[in-house]
CSV table of C-alpha atoms in Angstrom, one decimal:
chain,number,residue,atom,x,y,z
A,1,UNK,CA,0.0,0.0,0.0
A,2,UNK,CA,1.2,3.6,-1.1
A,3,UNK,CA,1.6,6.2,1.5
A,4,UNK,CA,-0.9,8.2,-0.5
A,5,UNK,CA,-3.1,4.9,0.5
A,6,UNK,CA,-2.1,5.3,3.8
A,7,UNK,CA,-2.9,8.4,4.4
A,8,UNK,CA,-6.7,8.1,3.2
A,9,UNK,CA,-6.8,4.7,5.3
A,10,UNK,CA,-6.1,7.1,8.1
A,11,UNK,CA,-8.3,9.7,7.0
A,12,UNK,CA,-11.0,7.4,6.7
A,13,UNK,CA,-10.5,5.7,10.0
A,14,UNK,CA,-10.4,9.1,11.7
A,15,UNK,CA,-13.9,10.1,10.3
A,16,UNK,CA,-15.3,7.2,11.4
A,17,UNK,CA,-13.8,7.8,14.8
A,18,UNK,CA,-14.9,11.4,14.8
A,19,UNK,CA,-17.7,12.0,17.8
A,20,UNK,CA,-16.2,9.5,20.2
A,21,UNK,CA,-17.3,6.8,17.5
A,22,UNK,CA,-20.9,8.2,16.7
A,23,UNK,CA,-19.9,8.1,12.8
A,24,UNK,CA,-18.8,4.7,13.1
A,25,UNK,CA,-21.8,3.8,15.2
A,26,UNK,CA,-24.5,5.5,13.1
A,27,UNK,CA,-22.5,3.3,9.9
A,28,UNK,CA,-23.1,-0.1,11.8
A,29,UNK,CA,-26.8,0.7,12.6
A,30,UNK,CA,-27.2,1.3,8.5
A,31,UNK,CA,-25.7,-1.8,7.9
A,32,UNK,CA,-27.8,-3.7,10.7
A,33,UNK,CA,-31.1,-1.9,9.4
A,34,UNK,CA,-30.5,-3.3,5.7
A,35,UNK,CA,-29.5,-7.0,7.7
A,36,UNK,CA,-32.9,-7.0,9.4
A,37,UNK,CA,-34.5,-6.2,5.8
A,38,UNK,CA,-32.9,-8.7,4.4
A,39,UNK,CA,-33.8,-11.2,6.5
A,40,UNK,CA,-37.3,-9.9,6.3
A,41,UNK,CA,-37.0,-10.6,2.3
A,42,UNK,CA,-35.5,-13.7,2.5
A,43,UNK,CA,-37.5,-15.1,5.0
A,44,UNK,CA,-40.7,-14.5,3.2
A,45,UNK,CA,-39.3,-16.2,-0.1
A,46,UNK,CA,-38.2,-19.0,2.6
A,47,UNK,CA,-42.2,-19.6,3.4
A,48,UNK,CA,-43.4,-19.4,-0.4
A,49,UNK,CA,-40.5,-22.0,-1.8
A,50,UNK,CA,-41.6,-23.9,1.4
A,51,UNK,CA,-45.2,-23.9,0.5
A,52,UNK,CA,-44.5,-24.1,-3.2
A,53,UNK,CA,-45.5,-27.5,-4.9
A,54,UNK,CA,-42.6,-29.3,-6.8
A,55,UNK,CA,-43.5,-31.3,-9.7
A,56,UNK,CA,-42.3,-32.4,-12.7
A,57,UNK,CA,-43.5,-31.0,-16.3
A,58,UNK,CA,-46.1,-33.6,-16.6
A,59,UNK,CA,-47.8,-32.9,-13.8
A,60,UNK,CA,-48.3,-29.1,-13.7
A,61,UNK,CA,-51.3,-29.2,-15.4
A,62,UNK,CA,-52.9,-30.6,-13.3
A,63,UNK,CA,-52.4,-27.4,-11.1
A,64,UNK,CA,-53.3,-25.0,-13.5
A,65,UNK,CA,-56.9,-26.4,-14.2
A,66,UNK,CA,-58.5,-23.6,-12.3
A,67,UNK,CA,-56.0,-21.1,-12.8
A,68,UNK,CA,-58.1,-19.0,-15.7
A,69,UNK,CA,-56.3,-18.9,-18.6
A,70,UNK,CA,-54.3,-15.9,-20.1
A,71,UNK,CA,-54.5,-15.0,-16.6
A,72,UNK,CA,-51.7,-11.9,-15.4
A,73,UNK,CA,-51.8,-14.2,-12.0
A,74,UNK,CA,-50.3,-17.3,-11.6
A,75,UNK,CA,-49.4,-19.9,-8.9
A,76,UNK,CA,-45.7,-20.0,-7.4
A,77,UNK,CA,-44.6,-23.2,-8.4
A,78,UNK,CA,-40.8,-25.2,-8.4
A,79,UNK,CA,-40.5,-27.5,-11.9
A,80,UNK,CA,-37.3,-29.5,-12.7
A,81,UNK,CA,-37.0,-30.3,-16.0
A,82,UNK,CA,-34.4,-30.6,-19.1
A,83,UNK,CA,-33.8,-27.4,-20.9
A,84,UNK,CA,-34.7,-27.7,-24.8
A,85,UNK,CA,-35.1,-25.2,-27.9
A,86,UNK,CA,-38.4,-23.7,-28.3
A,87,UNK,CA,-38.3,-24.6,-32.6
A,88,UNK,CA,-38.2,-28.7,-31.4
A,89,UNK,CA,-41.4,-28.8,-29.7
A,90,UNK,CA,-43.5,-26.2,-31.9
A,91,UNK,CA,-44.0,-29.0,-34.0
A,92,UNK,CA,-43.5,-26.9,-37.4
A,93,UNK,CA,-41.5,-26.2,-40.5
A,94,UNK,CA,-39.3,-24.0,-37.7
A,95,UNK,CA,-37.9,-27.5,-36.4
A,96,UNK,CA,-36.2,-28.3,-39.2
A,97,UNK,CA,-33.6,-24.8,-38.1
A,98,UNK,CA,-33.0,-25.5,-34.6
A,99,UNK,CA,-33.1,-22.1,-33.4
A,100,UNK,CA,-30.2,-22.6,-30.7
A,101,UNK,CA,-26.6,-20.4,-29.9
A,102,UNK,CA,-23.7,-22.1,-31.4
A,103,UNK,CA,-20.4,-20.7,-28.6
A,104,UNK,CA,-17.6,-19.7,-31.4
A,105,UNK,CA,-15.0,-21.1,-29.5
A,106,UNK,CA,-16.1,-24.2,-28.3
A,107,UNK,CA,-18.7,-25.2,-30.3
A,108,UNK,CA,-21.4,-26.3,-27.7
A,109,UNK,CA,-24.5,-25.8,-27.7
A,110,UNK,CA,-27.3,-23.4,-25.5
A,111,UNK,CA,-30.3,-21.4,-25.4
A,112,UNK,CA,-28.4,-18.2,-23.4
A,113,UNK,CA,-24.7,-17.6,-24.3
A,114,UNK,CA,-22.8,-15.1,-22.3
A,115,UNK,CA,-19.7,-13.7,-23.9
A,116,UNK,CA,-17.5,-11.4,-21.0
A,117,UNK,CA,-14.3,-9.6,-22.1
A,118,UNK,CA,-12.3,-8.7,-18.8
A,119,UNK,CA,-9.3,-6.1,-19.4
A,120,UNK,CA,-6.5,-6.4,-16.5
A,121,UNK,CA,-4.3,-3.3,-16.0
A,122,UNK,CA,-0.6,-3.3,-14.5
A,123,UNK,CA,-0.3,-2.5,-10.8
A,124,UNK,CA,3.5,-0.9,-10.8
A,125,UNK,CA,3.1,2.8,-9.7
A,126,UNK,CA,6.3,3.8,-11.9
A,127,UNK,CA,8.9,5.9,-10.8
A,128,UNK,CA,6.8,9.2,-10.7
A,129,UNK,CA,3.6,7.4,-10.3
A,130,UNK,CA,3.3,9.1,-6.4
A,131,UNK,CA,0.8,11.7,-8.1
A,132,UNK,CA,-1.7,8.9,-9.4
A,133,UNK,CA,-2.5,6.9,-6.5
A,134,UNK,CA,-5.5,8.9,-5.6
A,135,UNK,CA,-6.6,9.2,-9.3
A,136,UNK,CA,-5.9,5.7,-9.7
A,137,UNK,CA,-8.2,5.0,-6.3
A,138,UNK,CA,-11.0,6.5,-7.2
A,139,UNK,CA,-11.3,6.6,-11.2
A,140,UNK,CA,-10.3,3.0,-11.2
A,141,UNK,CA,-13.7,2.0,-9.6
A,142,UNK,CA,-15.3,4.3,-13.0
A,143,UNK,CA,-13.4,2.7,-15.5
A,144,UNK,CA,-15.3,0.5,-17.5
A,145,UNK,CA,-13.0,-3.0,-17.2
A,146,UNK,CA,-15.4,-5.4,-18.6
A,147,UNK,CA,-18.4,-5.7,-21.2
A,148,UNK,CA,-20.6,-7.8,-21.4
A,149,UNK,CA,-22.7,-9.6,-24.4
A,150,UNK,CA,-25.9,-11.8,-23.5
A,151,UNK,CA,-27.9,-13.3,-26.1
A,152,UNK,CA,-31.0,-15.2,-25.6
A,153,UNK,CA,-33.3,-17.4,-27.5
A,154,UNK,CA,-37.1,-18.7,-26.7
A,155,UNK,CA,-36.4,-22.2,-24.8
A,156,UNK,CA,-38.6,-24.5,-23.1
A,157,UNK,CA,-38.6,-27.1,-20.2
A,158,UNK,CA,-39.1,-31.1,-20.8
A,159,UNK,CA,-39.5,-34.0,-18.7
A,160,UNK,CA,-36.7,-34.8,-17.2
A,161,UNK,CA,-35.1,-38.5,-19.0
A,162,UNK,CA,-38.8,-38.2,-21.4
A,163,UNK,CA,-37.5,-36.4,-24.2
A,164,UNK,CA,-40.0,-38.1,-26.7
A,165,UNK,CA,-42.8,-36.7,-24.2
A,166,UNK,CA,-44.8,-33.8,-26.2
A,167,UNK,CA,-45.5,-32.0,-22.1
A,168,UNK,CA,-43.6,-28.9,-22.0
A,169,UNK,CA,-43.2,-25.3,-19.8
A,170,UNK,CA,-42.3,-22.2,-21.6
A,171,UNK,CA,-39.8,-20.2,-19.8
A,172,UNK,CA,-40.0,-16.5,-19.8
A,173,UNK,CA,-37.4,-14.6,-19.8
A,174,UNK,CA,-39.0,-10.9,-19.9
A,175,UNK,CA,-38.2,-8.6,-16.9
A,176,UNK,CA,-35.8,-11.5,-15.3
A,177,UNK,CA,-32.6,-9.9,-13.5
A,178,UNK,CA,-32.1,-13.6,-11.5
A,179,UNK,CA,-28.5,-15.1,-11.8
A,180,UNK,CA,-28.9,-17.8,-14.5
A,181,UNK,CA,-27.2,-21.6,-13.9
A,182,UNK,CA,-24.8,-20.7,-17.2
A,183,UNK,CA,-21.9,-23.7,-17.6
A,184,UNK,CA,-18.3,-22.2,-18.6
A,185,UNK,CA,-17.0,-23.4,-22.2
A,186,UNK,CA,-14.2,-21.3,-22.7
A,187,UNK,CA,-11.7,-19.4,-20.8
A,188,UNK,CA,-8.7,-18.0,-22.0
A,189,UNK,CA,-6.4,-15.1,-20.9
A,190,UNK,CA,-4.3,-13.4,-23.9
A,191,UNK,CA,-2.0,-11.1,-23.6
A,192,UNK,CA,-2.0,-7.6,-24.6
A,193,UNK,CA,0.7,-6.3,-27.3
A,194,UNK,CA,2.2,-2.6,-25.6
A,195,UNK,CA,1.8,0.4,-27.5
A,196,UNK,CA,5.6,2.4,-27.9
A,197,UNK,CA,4.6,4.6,-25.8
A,198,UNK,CA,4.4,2.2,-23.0
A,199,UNK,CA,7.5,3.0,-21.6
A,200,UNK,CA,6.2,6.2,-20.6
A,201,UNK,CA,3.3,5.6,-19.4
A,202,UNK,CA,5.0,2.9,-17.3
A,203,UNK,CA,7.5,5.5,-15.9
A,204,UNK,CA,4.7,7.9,-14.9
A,205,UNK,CA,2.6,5.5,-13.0
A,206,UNK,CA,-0.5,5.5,-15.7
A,207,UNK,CA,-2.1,2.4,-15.7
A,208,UNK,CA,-1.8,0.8,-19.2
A,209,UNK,CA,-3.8,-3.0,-19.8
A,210,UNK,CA,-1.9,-5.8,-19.9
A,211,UNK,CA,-3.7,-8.7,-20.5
A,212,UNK,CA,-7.7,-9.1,-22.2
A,213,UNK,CA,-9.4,-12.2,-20.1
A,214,UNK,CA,-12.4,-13.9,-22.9
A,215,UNK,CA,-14.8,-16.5,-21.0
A,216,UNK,CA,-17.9,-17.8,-22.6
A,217,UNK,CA,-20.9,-18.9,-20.4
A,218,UNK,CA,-23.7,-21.0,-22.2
A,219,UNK,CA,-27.3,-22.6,-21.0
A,220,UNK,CA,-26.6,-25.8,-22.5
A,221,UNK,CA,-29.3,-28.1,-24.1
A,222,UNK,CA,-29.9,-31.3,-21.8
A,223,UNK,CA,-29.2,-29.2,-18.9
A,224,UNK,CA,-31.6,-30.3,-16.0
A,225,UNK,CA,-32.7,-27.1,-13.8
A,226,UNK,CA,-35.4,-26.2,-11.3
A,227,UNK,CA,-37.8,-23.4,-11.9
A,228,UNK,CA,-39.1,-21.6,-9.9
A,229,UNK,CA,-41.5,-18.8,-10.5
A,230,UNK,CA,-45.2,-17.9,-11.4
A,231,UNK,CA,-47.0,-20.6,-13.6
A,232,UNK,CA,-49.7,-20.0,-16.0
A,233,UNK,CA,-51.8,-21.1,-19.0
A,234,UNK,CA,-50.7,-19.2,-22.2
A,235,UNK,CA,-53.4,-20.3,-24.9
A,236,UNK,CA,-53.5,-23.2,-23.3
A,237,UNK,CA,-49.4,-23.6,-22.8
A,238,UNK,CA,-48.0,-23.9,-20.0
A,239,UNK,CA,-45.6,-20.8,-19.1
A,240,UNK,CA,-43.5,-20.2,-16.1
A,241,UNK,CA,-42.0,-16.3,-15.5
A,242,UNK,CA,-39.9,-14.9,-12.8
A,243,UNK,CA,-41.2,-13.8,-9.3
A,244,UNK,CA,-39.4,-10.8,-8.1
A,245,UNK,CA,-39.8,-11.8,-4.9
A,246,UNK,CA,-38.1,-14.8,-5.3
A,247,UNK,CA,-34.1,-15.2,-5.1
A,248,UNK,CA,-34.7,-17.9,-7.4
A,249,UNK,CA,-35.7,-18.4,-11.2
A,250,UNK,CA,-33.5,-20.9,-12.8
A,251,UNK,CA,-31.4,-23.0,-10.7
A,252,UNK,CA,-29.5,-26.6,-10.3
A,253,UNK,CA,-30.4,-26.9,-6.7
A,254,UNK,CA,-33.7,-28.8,-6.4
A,255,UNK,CA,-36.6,-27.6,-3.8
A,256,UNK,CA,-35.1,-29.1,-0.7
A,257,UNK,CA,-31.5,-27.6,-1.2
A,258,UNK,CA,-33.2,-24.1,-2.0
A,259,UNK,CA,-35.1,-24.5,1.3
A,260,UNK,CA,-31.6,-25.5,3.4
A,261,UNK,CA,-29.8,-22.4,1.3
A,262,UNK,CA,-32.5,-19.9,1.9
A,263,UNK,CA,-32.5,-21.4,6.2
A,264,UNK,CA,-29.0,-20.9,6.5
A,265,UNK,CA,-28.8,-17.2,5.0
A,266,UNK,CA,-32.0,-16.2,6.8
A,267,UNK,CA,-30.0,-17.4,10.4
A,268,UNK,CA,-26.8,-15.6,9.3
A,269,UNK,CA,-29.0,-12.5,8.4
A,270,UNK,CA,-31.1,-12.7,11.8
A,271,UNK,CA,-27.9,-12.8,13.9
A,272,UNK,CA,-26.2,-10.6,12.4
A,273,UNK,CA,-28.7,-7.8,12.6
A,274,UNK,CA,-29.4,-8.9,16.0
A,275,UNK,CA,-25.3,-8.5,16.8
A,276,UNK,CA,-25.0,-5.6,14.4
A,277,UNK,CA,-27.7,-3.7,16.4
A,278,UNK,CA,-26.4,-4.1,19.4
A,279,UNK,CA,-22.9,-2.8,18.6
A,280,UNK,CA,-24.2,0.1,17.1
A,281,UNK,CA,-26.2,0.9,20.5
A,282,UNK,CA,-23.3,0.4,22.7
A,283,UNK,CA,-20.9,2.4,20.3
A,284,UNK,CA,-23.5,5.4,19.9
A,285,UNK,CA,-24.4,5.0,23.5
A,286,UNK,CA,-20.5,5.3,24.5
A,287,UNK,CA,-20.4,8.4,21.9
A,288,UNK,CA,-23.0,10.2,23.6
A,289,UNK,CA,-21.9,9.7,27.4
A,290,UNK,CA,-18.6,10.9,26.4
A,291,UNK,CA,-19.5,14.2,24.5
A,292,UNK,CA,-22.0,14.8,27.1
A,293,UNK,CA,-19.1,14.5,29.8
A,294,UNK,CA,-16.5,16.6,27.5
A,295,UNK,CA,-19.8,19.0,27.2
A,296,UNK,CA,-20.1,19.8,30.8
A,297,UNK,CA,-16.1,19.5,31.4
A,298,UNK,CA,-16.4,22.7,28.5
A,299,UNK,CA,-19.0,24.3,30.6
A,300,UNK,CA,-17.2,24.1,33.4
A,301,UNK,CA,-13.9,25.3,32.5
A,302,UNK,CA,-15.8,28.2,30.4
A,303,UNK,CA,-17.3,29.1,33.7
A,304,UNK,CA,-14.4,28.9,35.5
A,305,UNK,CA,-12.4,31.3,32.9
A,306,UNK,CA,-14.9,33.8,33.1
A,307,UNK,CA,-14.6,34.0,36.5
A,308,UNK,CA,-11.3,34.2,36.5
A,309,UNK,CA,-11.5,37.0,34.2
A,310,UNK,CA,-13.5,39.3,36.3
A,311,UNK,CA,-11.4,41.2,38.5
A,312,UNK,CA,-10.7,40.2,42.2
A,313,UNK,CA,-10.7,42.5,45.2
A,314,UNK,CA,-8.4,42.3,47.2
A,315,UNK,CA,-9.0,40.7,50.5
A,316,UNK,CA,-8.5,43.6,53.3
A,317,UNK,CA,-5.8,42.1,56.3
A,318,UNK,CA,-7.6,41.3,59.6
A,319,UNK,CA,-5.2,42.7,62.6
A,320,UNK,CA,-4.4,39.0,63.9
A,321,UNK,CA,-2.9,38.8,60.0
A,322,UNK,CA,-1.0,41.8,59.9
A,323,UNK,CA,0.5,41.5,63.9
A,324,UNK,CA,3.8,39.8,64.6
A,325,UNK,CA,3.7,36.2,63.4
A,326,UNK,CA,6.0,33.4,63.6
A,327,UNK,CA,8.0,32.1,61.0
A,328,UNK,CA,6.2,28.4,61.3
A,329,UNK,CA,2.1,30.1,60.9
A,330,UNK,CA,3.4,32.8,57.9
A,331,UNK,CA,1.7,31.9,54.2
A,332,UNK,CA,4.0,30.1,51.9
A,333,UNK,CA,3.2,32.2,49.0
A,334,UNK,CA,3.6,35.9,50.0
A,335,UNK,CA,5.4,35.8,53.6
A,336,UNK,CA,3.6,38.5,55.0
A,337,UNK,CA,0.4,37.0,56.6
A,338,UNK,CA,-0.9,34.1,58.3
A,339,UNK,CA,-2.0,30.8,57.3
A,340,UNK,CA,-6.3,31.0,57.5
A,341,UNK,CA,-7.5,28.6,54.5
A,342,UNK,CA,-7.4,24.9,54.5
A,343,UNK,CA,-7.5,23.5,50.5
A,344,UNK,CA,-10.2,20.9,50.1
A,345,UNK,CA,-9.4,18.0,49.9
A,346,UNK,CA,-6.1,17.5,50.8
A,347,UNK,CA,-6.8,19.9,54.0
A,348,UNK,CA,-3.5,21.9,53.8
A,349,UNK,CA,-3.2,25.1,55.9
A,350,UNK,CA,-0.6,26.6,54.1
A,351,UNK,CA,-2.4,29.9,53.1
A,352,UNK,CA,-3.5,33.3,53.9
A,353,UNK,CA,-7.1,33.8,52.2
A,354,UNK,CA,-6.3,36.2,49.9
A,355,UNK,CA,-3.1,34.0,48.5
A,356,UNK,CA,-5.7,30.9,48.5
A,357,UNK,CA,-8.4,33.1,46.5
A,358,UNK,CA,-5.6,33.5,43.7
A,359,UNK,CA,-4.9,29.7,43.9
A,360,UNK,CA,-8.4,28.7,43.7
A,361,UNK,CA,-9.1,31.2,40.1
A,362,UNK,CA,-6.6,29.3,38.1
A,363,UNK,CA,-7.4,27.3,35.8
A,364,UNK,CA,-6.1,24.2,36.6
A,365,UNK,CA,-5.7,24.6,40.9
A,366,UNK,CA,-3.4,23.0,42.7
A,367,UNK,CA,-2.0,22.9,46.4
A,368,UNK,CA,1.0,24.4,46.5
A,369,UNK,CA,2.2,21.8,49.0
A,370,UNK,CA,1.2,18.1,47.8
A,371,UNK,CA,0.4,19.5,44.1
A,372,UNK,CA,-3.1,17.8,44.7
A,373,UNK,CA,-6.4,19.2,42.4
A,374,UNK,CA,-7.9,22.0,44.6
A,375,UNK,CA,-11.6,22.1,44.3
A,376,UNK,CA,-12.1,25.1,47.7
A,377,UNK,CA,-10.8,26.8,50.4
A,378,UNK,CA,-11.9,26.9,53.9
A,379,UNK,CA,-11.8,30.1,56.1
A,380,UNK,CA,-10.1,29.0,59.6
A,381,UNK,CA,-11.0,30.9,62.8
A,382,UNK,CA,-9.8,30.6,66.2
A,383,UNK,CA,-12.2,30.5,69.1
C-alpha cells in the first residue's frame, strides 16, 4: 500500500472515529437496518419456496386447471425439467432450423450464451507514479474494465429423462434480472501487445492494460434445472416467469437444497442484525456519554475562565494577619500573613485567604504543597 493509501486509510478511519465513534456507530446501525430487511426478504421467499408444490412437467397441469387462462396471475410453483429449444417442440417447418446459440470457441450448444471480455491493468506505480495513486483509487472503480454480451433465445422445459414426451413449460425470460445456472466453455487469458509509448506511461505511473481475459458462459441443451416462479396457461401452454420476490428463477439446486440455502442465509441475516444492532447501540451510546461529559467539562472550565477573568478585590488584612507572626504560621506564597484557609481536599493550611483566592481562580488549581487538584478553600477561625 502507497503512502498516499495510507494516508486516506487514516483519514478514513479518523472520520469514522470522529464524535467518540458516533460516525462509526451511526455506519453499523445502517448496515444492521439493511440485515434485518434482508432477513425480512429472505424469509418471506423462505415460506413461499416452502409452501411451493414441486412437480415435474407432466404434472403441472394438473395445477393449472383452475387457474383461468391468459391470466396476469399465476401460482408460485418449483419444476425440474431438461432445458430444450423452443423450434423442437412447436411442431412446425421451424424445427427443421434448430433455433439454438452455437459458442464460437467451443462449439457447444445453449439457449443463453454469455460472452464477457475482462481487461486487467498493470499494478506498478512507476517511478513518478506518487501523483496517481489517488486518481488511480478513485477513477479506477469508473473505469469500464469489462463488457458484457448476453444473447438469448425462446427455450422450453421437458421432462426430465422423457425427451420423446410432447408435455412442456415455456420459460420467460422478460423482466428477469435472476443469476442464471450458465456452464463455462471457454476461458482463455491473452496477452495484450504494448503500445511504444508504454514506456512512458510505465514511468509515470498510468495504468496501461496488460492482458484481455475472454470467457464464454452458455445454458446448454440437456441441462436439468429447477424453476421456480409464477406458472400460468398461455393459450393453453404452460408458461413459467420470474417472481421478483423470489431469489430464485432458474437453478440446479432442487426444492429441498433451495429450502436449506435460503435457512442458513436467513440465520446468518437474523444474527447478524441482531449482533450488528447491538454494537451500534453500545458504540452510539458510548459516543453520547462521552460528549455529554467533555460537554459539561467545557462548561465548566468556560465558567471557570470567566470568573477568572473578572477582577478580584483584594481581600482587606484582619489585625491578627498583619500583627507579629511566627516564622512556622506565615503563608508560603507571599510571607507577609498568616495561614487562615485549609484546601479541600487534601486539607493543607498553608495559606492566607487572599493568597488561596488567587490559587483557587486558576485554571487548573493546585496545592502548593502536595500539588493535589484544589476544588475550595476553607476560612479557619480561632475561638
Amino acid at each position: 500500500m502507497s503512502s498516499q493509501e495510507q494516508a486516506l486509510v487514516s483519514l478514513l478511519s479518523q472520520l469514522a472515529l470522529s464524535f467518540d465513534g458516533a460516525v462509526l456507530g451511526f455506519a453499523v446501525a445502517y448496515v444492521a437496518v439493511r440485515s434485518i430487511r434482508k432477513f425480512t426478504l429472505t424469509s418471506a421467499a423462505l415460506r413461499k419456496i416452502t409452501a411451493a408444490p414441486s412437480v415435474s412437467v407432466s404434472d403441472l397441469r394438473s395445477l393449472l386447471t383452475e387457474t383461468d387462462e391468459n391470466s396476469d396471475e399465476g401460482k408460485i410453483v418449483i419444476v425440474r425439467g431438461t432445458v430444450d429449444a423452443k423450434n423442437v417442440v412447436d411442431g412446425s417447418w421451424k424445427a427443421l432450423w434448430p433455433g439454438v446459440l452455437v459458442s464460437s470457441e467451443s462449439g457447444d450448444k445453449g439457449v443463453v450464451l454469455q460472452r464477457t471480455q475482462t481487461c486487467i491493468y498493470n499494478e506498478w506505480k512507476g517511478l513518478f507514479g506518487w501523483t496517481s495513486d489517488l486518481r488511480a483509487l478513485f477513477l479506477r472503480s469508473w473505469r469500464q474494465q469489462e463488457s458484457t454480451s448476453l444473447r438469448k433465445i425462446p427455450f422450453v422445459l421437458i421432462d426430465v429423462g422423457r425427451p420423446s414426451n410432447p408435455e412442456y413449460v415455456v420459460v420467460n425470460m422478460d423482466g428477469s434480472s435472476h443469476p442464471l445456472p450458465l456452464t463455462t466453455v471457454y476461458h482463455r487469458l491473452q496477452p495484450v501487445n504494448p503500445p511504444p509509448y508504454t514506456f512512458l506511461q510505465a514511468l509515470f505511473g498510468h495504468e496501461y492494460p496488460v492482458g484481455l481475459l475472454d470467457e464464454e458462459k452458455i445454458l446448454p441443451l440437456g441441462k436439468d434445472v429447477s424453476a421456480v416462479g409464477l406458472c400460468s396457461l398461455r393459450n393453453g401452454i404452460a408458461e413459467i416467469k420470474a417472481c421478483n420476490d423470489l431469489p430464485y428463477y432458474l437453478s440446479d439446486l432442487s426444492k429441498d437444497q433451495m429450502i436449506v440455502d435460503l435457512s442458513f442465509k436467513t440465520k446468518l441475516l437474523f444474527w447478524s442484525g441482531i449482533l450488528l444492532g447491538s454494537m451500534s447501540v453500545g458504540i452510539i451510546g458510548y459516543a453520547v456519554v462521552r460528549n455529554w461529559n467533555k460537554w459539561k467539562q467545557w462548561k465548566q472550565q468556560r465558567q471557570l475562565q470567566q470568573r477568572r477573568q473578572q477582577p478580584i478585590e483584594p481581600v482587606p488584612p484582619t489585625d491578627d494577619e498583619i500583627e507579629d507572626v511566627p516564622d512556622g504560621q506565615l503563608c508560603v506564597i507571599c510571607l507577609m500573613r498568616r495561614r487562615r484557609s485549609v484546601f479541600i481536599p487534601c486539607g493543607h493550611l498553608v495559606c492566607c485567604q487572599g493568597c488561596a483566592i488567587s490559587v483557587e481562580s486558576e485554571v487548573a488549581p493546585k496545592c502548593p504543597v502536595c500539588r493535589q487538584e484544589v476544588r475550595d478553600s476553607v476560612r479557619i477561625f480561632e475561638s
